Coordinates of C-alpha atoms in Angstrom, one line a residue:
M1 CA 144.5 20.1 322.1
D2 CA 142.4 17.1 323.8
S3 CA 140.0 17.9 326.5
K4 CA 142.8 17.1 329.7
Q5 CA 144.8 20.0 327.8
F6 CA 142.1 22.2 326.8
R7 CA 140.9 21.9 330.5
E8 CA 144.4 23.0 332.0
A9 CA 144.5 25.8 328.9
A10 CA 141.2 27.2 329.9
I11 CA 141.9 26.9 333.8
S12 CA 145.3 29.2 332.4
S13 CA 143.4 31.7 330.1
I14 CA 140.5 32.1 333.2
E15 CA 143.1 32.7 335.5
D16 CA 145.0 35.3 332.7
I17 CA 141.8 36.9 331.9
V18 CA 141.0 37.1 335.9
K19 CA 144.2 39.5 336.7
Y20 CA 143.9 41.6 333.0
Y21 CA 140.4 42.6 334.8
D22 CA 141.8 43.4 338.4
T23 CA 144.7 45.0 336.9
I24 CA 143.1 47.2 333.7
E25 CA 143.9 50.5 335.7
E26 CA 147.4 50.2 335.4
R27 CA 147.7 50.4 331.4
R28 CA 148.0 53.1 329.6
V29 CA 144.2 53.3 328.0
V30 CA 145.3 53.6 324.4
S31 CA 148.4 51.6 322.7
N32 CA 151.0 53.6 321.8
V33 CA 152.5 51.2 319.1
E34 CA 153.0 52.5 315.9
P35 CA 150.9 51.1 312.2
G36 CA 152.9 47.5 311.1
Y37 CA 154.4 46.9 314.6
L38 CA 152.9 43.4 314.3
R39 CA 153.9 41.9 311.5
K40 CA 158.2 42.8 312.4
L41 CA 157.2 40.4 315.3
L42 CA 155.5 37.6 313.7
P43 CA 157.2 34.8 311.7
E44 CA 156.9 35.4 307.9
E45 CA 155.2 32.0 307.4
A46 CA 152.3 29.9 309.5
P47 CA 154.1 27.7 311.8
Q48 CA 154.6 24.1 309.5
N49 CA 153.8 22.3 313.4
G50 CA 151.4 22.8 316.5
E51 CA 153.0 25.0 319.5
A52 CA 152.3 24.8 322.6
W53 CA 149.9 26.2 324.3
A54 CA 152.1 27.6 326.5
D55 CA 154.3 29.7 323.9
I56 CA 151.2 31.4 322.3
Q57 CA 149.9 32.3 325.6
K58 CA 153.4 34.0 326.0
D59 CA 152.7 35.5 322.8
L60 CA 149.5 36.8 323.6
E61 CA 150.9 39.2 326.8
A62 CA 154.5 39.9 325.4
K63 CA 152.8 40.8 321.2
I64 CA 149.3 41.1 321.2
V65 CA 148.5 43.3 324.2
P66 CA 150.7 46.2 323.6
G67 CA 148.7 46.8 320.4
L68 CA 145.4 46.8 322.7
T69 CA 143.3 49.9 324.0
H70 CA 141.9 48.9 326.5
W71 CA 137.8 49.4 326.3
Q72 CA 137.0 48.0 329.8
S73 CA 139.5 50.7 331.9
P74 CA 137.3 52.9 334.1
N75 CA 139.7 55.6 332.1
F76 CA 138.4 54.5 328.8
L77 CA 135.9 57.4 328.0
A78 CA 135.7 57.6 324.5
W79 CA 133.4 57.1 322.2
F80 CA 130.5 55.0 323.7
P81 CA 131.6 52.2 326.2
S82 CA 131.5 48.4 324.9
S83 CA 130.6 46.7 327.5
S84 CA 132.1 43.4 329.1
S85 CA 131.3 41.5 331.9
F86 CA 131.5 37.7 333.2
P87 CA 128.1 36.2 332.9
A88 CA 127.7 37.4 329.4
M89 CA 132.3 36.1 328.8
L90 CA 130.6 32.3 329.7
G91 CA 128.2 33.1 327.6
E92 CA 130.4 33.8 325.1
M93 CA 132.6 29.9 326.0
Y94 CA 129.6 27.9 325.7
S95 CA 128.3 29.8 322.7
T96 CA 131.7 28.9 321.1
A97 CA 131.4 25.4 322.5
F98 CA 127.7 24.7 320.9
T99 CA 129.3 26.3 317.5
G100 CA 127.0 26.3 314.8
A101 CA 125.4 27.9 311.6
A102 CA 121.5 28.3 313.1
F103 CA 120.5 29.6 309.9
N104 CA 116.4 27.8 310.9
W105 CA 114.5 26.2 313.6
I106 CA 116.0 23.1 313.3
C107 CA 119.4 23.4 313.5
S108 CA 119.4 23.7 316.7
P109 CA 115.7 24.8 318.2
A110 CA 117.1 26.2 321.6
V111 CA 119.4 29.1 319.3
T112 CA 116.1 30.3 317.7
E113 CA 113.4 30.2 320.8
L114 CA 115.8 31.3 323.5
E115 CA 116.2 34.7 321.1
T116 CA 112.4 34.9 320.5
I117 CA 112.3 34.5 324.5
V118 CA 114.9 36.8 326.0
L119 CA 114.2 39.3 323.1
D120 CA 110.4 39.7 324.4
W121 CA 111.5 40.2 327.9
L122 CA 114.1 43.1 327.3
A123 CA 110.9 44.4 324.8
K124 CA 109.0 44.4 328.1
A125 CA 111.6 45.1 330.5
F126 CA 111.9 48.4 328.1
G127 CA 108.8 49.6 328.0
L128 CA 108.7 49.1 324.3
P129 CA 105.1 49.0 323.1
S130 CA 103.6 45.7 322.7
C131 CA 103.4 45.7 318.3
Y132 CA 106.9 45.0 319.1
L133 CA 106.1 41.2 320.8
S134 CA 106.8 38.2 319.1
T135 CA 103.0 37.3 321.0
G136 CA 102.1 40.9 320.1
P137 CA 98.9 42.0 318.0
T138 CA 101.1 43.2 314.9
N139 CA 102.9 39.9 314.0
G140 CA 106.2 41.9 315.5
G141 CA 109.4 40.9 317.3
G142 CA 112.6 40.7 317.8
V143 CA 115.7 39.4 316.4
I144 CA 119.3 39.9 317.5
H145 CA 121.9 40.8 314.5
G146 CA 125.4 42.5 314.7
T147 CA 125.9 45.6 315.3
A148 CA 123.2 49.0 314.5
S149 CA 124.9 49.5 311.6
E150 CA 123.6 45.8 310.3
A151 CA 120.5 46.8 311.9
I152 CA 120.1 49.7 309.9
A153 CA 120.8 48.1 306.8
T154 CA 118.0 45.6 306.9
V155 CA 115.5 47.2 308.0
L156 CA 116.3 49.8 304.8
V157 CA 116.4 47.2 302.4
A158 CA 113.0 46.0 303.8
A159 CA 111.5 49.2 304.0
R160 CA 112.9 50.0 300.2
D161 CA 111.3 46.5 298.7
K162 CA 107.9 47.5 301.3
Y163 CA 107.6 50.7 299.1
L164 CA 108.5 49.3 295.7
R165 CA 106.7 46.4 296.1
E166 CA 103.2 48.6 297.3
A167 CA 104.0 51.3 294.4
T168 CA 103.9 49.5 291.6
S169 CA 100.9 46.0 293.2
H170 CA 99.2 47.3 290.4
I171 CA 101.2 46.4 287.7
A172 CA 99.8 42.3 286.4
D173 CA 102.9 41.9 283.7
E174 CA 106.1 41.1 285.6
E175 CA 108.3 42.5 283.1
E176 CA 106.8 45.8 283.1
R177 CA 106.9 45.7 286.9
E178 CA 110.3 45.3 287.1
D179 CA 111.0 48.4 284.5
A180 CA 109.0 50.6 286.9
I181 CA 110.4 49.2 290.2
A182 CA 113.7 50.2 288.7
I183 CA 112.5 53.8 287.8
R184 CA 110.8 54.5 291.3
R185 CA 114.3 53.0 293.1
S186 CA 116.1 55.7 290.8
K187 CA 114.1 58.5 292.6
L188 CA 114.2 56.9 296.3
V189 CA 115.4 58.5 299.4
A190 CA 116.1 57.7 302.5
L191 CA 116.4 60.3 305.1
G192 CA 118.5 60.7 308.4
S193 CA 119.0 63.6 310.8
A194 CA 122.2 65.4 310.2
A195 CA 123.5 64.2 313.5
T196 CA 122.3 60.3 313.2
H197 CA 125.0 57.8 312.9
S198 CA 126.9 57.5 309.2
A199 CA 125.6 54.1 309.5
T200 CA 121.8 55.7 307.2
K201 CA 123.3 56.9 304.7
K202 CA 126.0 53.6 304.3
A203 CA 123.2 51.4 304.1
A204 CA 121.5 53.8 301.5
Q205 CA 124.5 53.1 299.5
I206 CA 124.2 49.3 300.1
A207 CA 120.3 49.6 299.0
G208 CA 121.6 51.4 295.8
V209 CA 119.5 54.3 296.9
R210 CA 120.2 58.2 297.8
F211 CA 120.5 59.8 300.6
R212 CA 119.9 63.4 302.3
A213 CA 120.6 64.7 305.6
V214 CA 117.6 67.1 307.6
P215 CA 119.4 69.8 309.2
V216 CA 119.4 70.0 313.3
H217 CA 120.3 73.5 314.9
A218 CA 121.8 74.1 318.4
E219 CA 118.7 76.1 319.6
D220 CA 116.9 72.5 319.6
G221 CA 119.5 70.7 321.5
Y222 CA 120.8 69.6 318.1
R223 CA 117.7 67.1 317.6
M224 CA 115.5 66.7 314.3
T225 CA 112.6 68.2 314.8
G226 CA 109.6 67.8 313.0
S227 CA 109.0 71.2 311.2
E228 CA 112.5 69.8 309.7
L229 CA 111.3 66.8 308.4
R230 CA 107.9 68.1 306.9
R231 CA 110.3 70.5 304.7
V232 CA 113.1 67.8 304.0
I233 CA 110.2 66.0 302.3
L234 CA 108.4 68.6 300.9
E235 CA 111.4 69.8 298.6
L236 CA 112.4 66.4 298.0
R237 CA 108.6 65.5 296.4
A238 CA 109.1 69.0 294.1
K239 CA 112.0 67.6 292.6
G240 CA 110.3 64.2 291.9
L241 CA 111.9 62.5 294.5
E242 CA 110.6 59.8 297.2
P243 CA 111.2 59.4 300.5
F244 CA 110.4 56.3 302.0
Y245 CA 113.3 55.5 305.2
L246 CA 113.9 57.7 307.9
T247 CA 116.2 57.1 311.0
A248 CA 115.5 59.1 314.5
T249 CA 117.4 58.6 316.9
L250 CA 117.3 58.7 320.6
G251 CA 121.0 59.2 321.7
T252 CA 123.0 60.9 319.1
T253 CA 126.5 59.7 318.8
D254 CA 127.9 63.1 319.3
T255 CA 125.6 64.4 321.7
C256 CA 122.8 62.5 323.0
A257 CA 120.0 63.7 321.6
V258 CA 116.4 62.4 320.9
D259 CA 114.8 62.9 317.9
D260 CA 111.5 65.1 318.4
M261 CA 109.7 61.1 318.2
E262 CA 106.2 63.3 318.5
G263 CA 106.5 65.0 315.9
I264 CA 108.4 63.3 313.8
A265 CA 104.6 60.9 314.3
T266 CA 102.7 63.5 314.0
V267 CA 104.0 65.2 310.7
L268 CA 104.3 61.4 308.3
E269 CA 101.4 61.0 309.5
E270 CA 100.1 64.6 307.7
V271 CA 102.8 64.0 304.6
A272 CA 103.1 60.0 304.6
P273 CA 99.8 58.7 306.6
P274 CA 99.9 55.1 307.4
G275 CA 99.6 52.4 304.0
K276 CA 100.6 52.6 300.8
G277 CA 103.2 55.6 300.5
E278 CA 104.3 56.1 303.9
I279 CA 108.0 56.4 305.7
W280 CA 109.2 53.2 307.6
V281 CA 110.4 54.8 310.6
H282 CA 113.5 52.9 312.1
V283 CA 114.2 54.2 315.6
D284 CA 117.8 53.5 316.4
A285 CA 118.8 53.8 320.0
A286 CA 122.0 51.6 319.9
Y287 CA 123.9 53.1 323.2
A288 CA 120.7 55.4 325.0
G289 CA 118.2 52.3 324.5
A290 CA 119.9 50.8 327.2
A291 CA 118.3 53.7 329.7
L292 CA 115.4 52.7 328.7
I293 CA 115.1 50.2 331.2
C294 CA 114.5 52.4 333.7
P295 CA 111.3 53.4 334.8
E296 CA 112.2 56.8 334.3
Y297 CA 113.3 56.8 330.7
Q298 CA 110.8 54.5 329.4
H299 CA 108.4 57.8 328.4
L300 CA 110.8 58.2 325.8
A301 CA 109.0 54.8 323.7
K302 CA 105.9 55.9 323.9
P303 CA 105.8 57.3 320.2
F304 CA 107.2 53.7 319.0
D305 CA 104.4 52.3 318.2
R306 CA 103.8 54.7 315.2
F307 CA 106.6 53.5 313.7
H308 CA 108.3 50.2 312.4
S309 CA 111.9 49.1 313.7
Y310 CA 113.7 49.7 316.9
N311 CA 117.3 48.7 318.1
T312 CA 119.6 49.2 320.7
N313 CA 122.9 47.3 320.7
L314 CA 123.2 45.7 324.2
H315 CA 127.1 45.7 324.0
K316 CA 127.2 48.9 324.3
W317 CA 125.6 49.5 327.8
L318 CA 124.1 46.4 329.5
L319 CA 126.8 45.0 329.8
V320 CA 126.7 42.1 327.0
N321 CA 130.3 41.7 325.2
F322 CA 130.5 42.5 321.8
D323 CA 128.8 41.9 319.4
C324 CA 125.0 41.8 320.5
S325 CA 122.4 44.4 318.9
A326 CA 118.5 43.7 319.6
V327 CA 116.1 44.9 317.0
W328 CA 112.5 44.9 316.7
V329 CA 110.2 45.1 314.0
R330 CA 106.0 45.7 314.0
D331 CA 105.5 43.3 311.4
R332 CA 107.8 40.7 310.9
R333 CA 106.9 40.4 307.6
H334 CA 108.3 43.1 305.7
L335 CA 111.7 41.4 307.1
T336 CA 110.8 37.9 305.2
D337 CA 108.9 39.5 302.5
A338 CA 112.4 41.8 301.7
L339 CA 115.0 38.9 302.5
S340 CA 113.6 34.8 302.6
V341 CA 115.6 32.4 300.7
S342 CA 113.9 29.0 299.5
L343 CA 116.6 26.5 298.7
A344 CA 115.4 22.5 298.4
I345 CA 118.1 21.8 300.6
L346 CA 116.4 24.3 303.6
K347 CA 113.0 22.1 303.1
N348 CA 112.0 20.5 306.9
Q349 CA 108.4 19.9 308.0
H350 CA 108.5 21.9 310.6
T351 CA 109.8 25.6 308.1
D352 CA 106.9 23.9 305.9
S353 CA 104.4 24.6 309.2
G354 CA 104.4 28.2 309.3
L355 CA 104.5 27.1 313.4
V356 CA 108.8 28.5 314.4
T357 CA 110.6 31.7 313.2
D358 CA 113.8 30.8 310.7
Y359 CA 116.1 33.7 311.7
R360 CA 117.9 33.5 308.6
D361 CA 114.6 35.3 307.0
W362 CA 115.8 38.4 309.4
Q363 CA 118.8 39.3 308.5
I364 CA 121.5 40.0 305.7
P365 CA 123.5 37.2 306.2
F366 CA 122.1 33.5 306.2
G367 CA 124.0 31.4 309.1
R368 CA 124.0 33.3 312.5
R369 CA 125.4 32.6 316.3
F370 CA 124.1 32.1 319.5
R371 CA 124.7 35.6 321.0
S372 CA 121.3 34.7 323.0
L373 CA 122.7 32.3 325.3
K374 CA 124.7 36.3 326.9
V375 CA 122.0 37.6 326.8
W376 CA 120.1 35.3 329.2
F377 CA 123.0 34.4 331.9
V378 CA 123.3 38.5 332.0
V379 CA 119.9 39.3 332.4
R380 CA 119.4 36.3 335.0
S381 CA 123.4 37.0 336.7
Y382 CA 122.2 40.9 336.9
G383 CA 118.6 40.8 337.0
I384 CA 116.7 43.8 335.5
E385 CA 116.7 45.9 339.1
G386 CA 120.7 45.1 338.8
L387 CA 121.2 46.3 334.7
R388 CA 118.9 49.3 336.0
R389 CA 121.7 50.2 338.5
H390 CA 124.2 49.7 336.4
I391 CA 122.6 52.3 334.2
R392 CA 121.8 54.8 336.8
K393 CA 125.9 54.5 338.4
H394 CA 126.5 55.7 335.2
V395 CA 123.9 58.8 334.9
K396 CA 125.3 59.6 338.6
L397 CA 128.3 59.8 337.7
A398 CA 128.1 61.9 334.6
E399 CA 126.2 64.6 336.7
T400 CA 129.0 64.4 339.4
F401 CA 131.9 65.6 336.5
A402 CA 129.0 67.7 334.9
D403 CA 128.9 69.6 338.1
L404 CA 132.5 69.6 338.5
V405 CA 132.7 71.3 334.7
K406 CA 130.0 73.9 335.7
G407 CA 131.9 74.7 339.1
R408 CA 135.0 76.3 337.0
P409 CA 133.4 78.3 334.6
D410 CA 136.6 80.0 334.4
L411 CA 138.4 77.1 332.0
F412 CA 135.2 75.2 330.6
E413 CA 131.3 75.6 329.5
I414 CA 128.8 72.4 328.9
V415 CA 127.5 72.6 324.8
T416 CA 125.6 69.7 326.0
G417 CA 124.0 67.4 329.0
P418 CA 124.7 65.6 331.4
R419 CA 122.2 63.2 328.7
F420 CA 122.5 59.6 328.7
A421 CA 126.1 59.7 330.8
L422 CA 127.9 62.4 328.7
T423 CA 129.2 65.3 329.1
V424 CA 129.8 67.6 326.0
F425 CA 132.0 70.3 326.9
K426 CA 134.9 73.4 325.7
L427 CA 137.5 75.2 326.9
V428 CA 136.1 79.3 327.4
K429 CA 138.9 82.1 327.3
E430 CA 137.1 85.6 327.4
G431 CA 137.5 87.9 324.9
S432 CA 137.8 84.9 322.5
T433 CA 136.8 84.4 319.1
L434 CA 135.2 81.0 318.1
E435 CA 137.7 79.7 316.0
E436 CA 140.3 80.6 319.2
Q437 CA 138.0 78.8 321.6
N438 CA 138.1 76.0 319.6
A439 CA 141.7 76.1 319.0
L440 CA 142.7 75.8 322.7
T441 CA 140.1 72.8 323.2
K442 CA 141.7 71.0 320.6
K443 CA 145.2 72.0 322.2
A444 CA 144.2 70.8 325.4
Y445 CA 142.2 67.5 324.4
D446 CA 145.2 66.5 322.3
A447 CA 147.7 66.8 325.2
V448 CA 145.5 65.0 327.5
V449 CA 144.9 61.9 324.7
E450 CA 149.2 62.1 323.6
D451 CA 149.1 61.9 327.9
G452 CA 147.7 58.7 328.2
K453 CA 146.3 58.5 331.2
I454 CA 142.8 59.1 330.0
F455 CA 141.4 58.6 326.8
L456 CA 138.1 61.1 325.4
S457 CA 136.9 61.5 322.0
S458 CA 136.4 64.8 320.9
T459 CA 133.5 66.2 318.4
V460 CA 132.6 69.4 316.1
V461 CA 128.8 70.2 316.9
G462 CA 127.4 73.3 315.1
G463 CA 130.8 74.7 314.4
V464 CA 132.1 74.1 318.3
F465 CA 135.3 72.3 318.4
A466 CA 134.4 70.5 321.3
I467 CA 135.1 67.2 323.9
R468 CA 133.2 64.3 325.2
H469 CA 133.3 62.5 328.4
N470 CA 131.4 59.6 328.8
P471 CA 132.1 57.3 332.1
A472 CA 129.6 54.5 331.1
T473 CA 132.2 51.5 331.4
P474 CA 131.3 48.5 333.8
L475 CA 135.1 49.5 335.9
V476 CA 134.7 53.1 336.8
E477 CA 133.8 54.7 339.6
E478 CA 133.2 58.4 341.7
H479 CA 137.2 58.5 342.0
H480 CA 137.7 57.8 338.9
V481 CA 135.4 60.4 337.3
R482 CA 137.4 63.2 339.7
K483 CA 140.4 62.5 338.4
H484 CA 139.3 62.3 334.9
F485 CA 138.5 65.8 335.4
E486 CA 141.7 67.4 337.3
I487 CA 143.5 65.3 334.6
L488 CA 141.4 68.0 332.1
A489 CA 141.7 71.0 334.3
E490 CA 145.1 70.6 334.7
A491 CA 145.6 70.8 330.8
A492 CA 143.2 73.6 330.1
E493 CA 145.2 76.0 332.6
K494 CA 148.4 75.3 331.1
V495 CA 147.3 75.6 327.8
L496 CA 145.6 78.6 328.9
K497 CA 148.5 79.9 331.0
E498 CA 150.0 79.6 327.3
T499 CA 148.4 81.9 325.1

């Protein structure tokens, strides 16, 4: 494909993409193909000779699109959103055109410097403490990872190495210190609440340490409390184990609960005060963190200056296409001490001067993409005020939905929310047991998903089977939300009538 052919193909592709978005509401949200469908449609071997773009494009619509779930549909309400916007798409297009591994500053200075700048912009826009700025007082700063899971794995590794390094710093003999580290590592425990995303447990497995969950309770709104954290830490220490890391969550996956950040900070200052032996606290705000761009939510960030790191996925709720997880640390040296690599081929005067950032030392992978370009495009296209309107719109839509649910107490009961545009609810029937209500809710949920007009996810909290409604895709409007409720109410009425 030469430049002329590329221009023609690109114009045609953009037309396809625009049409896709303009008509996305007409498509069934969830693909209903059978497993293995695509193998039946594609050849057994790759083509020996190149094919015309027009033929490839036809196969995209005929063979690939039927196997897609349409995350940008206003009727996609499951899990959390995966944002999309045209400015971000343009950023991706330019990024792929400028492609490079970008593992250090000299690879492309603009790739590194734009990332530092836009993450400082966002740290200020989110109201994060100054310790997370690249120009702040604690040697902090931001970096873009692929996902929150990657971010958690990265900071957990940094926390592990920091803890072990400090615990064995008094041992002069290198071999003796290695033995001591191996023994101490077997006792390390990473913590998260019972509502924490599974990414923390997975990160602990990767890092070769144990994981323990701090219980959460309905009476606390399913958030981790300082008192429960203290109890778990003391119990672990009584067994000779050493808690070294904690994921606190702003917006849990099941219910968007916010852990008791002040209580957690206060307890840790008591049982693991700052300094040698402290517990690294990472705040996972993968979805709900986007709301901090609105001043009315920024009080939630005030305790973060007592913690070590923070992340939010810009690709979830802030109009930046997947993947783009923004991570901030209070002290970058803990990352570079754990993850720095030194090879002769990487040496250059700029790195040696210490005046530039080499982001390869802030992440687990070596190479990296030019993700900050799409962030820059989005922030400049919408402005901070435009992004605030985007968040507030969805918060209001969720409140509308919750009001509709409350208006039918004969059918539904809210379990939690609305929080950060998420409402969790269940079916009710007078005189029924919890098990019976769970069965009714599941039956209605299954019927709605099978019907295919809308797509939601379910969860189980405190033994309650519940449905999650999260109207946070960019294209959703109030009339969609009212239609969602009509579909759910109709399914609930049918299920209750049959029992």
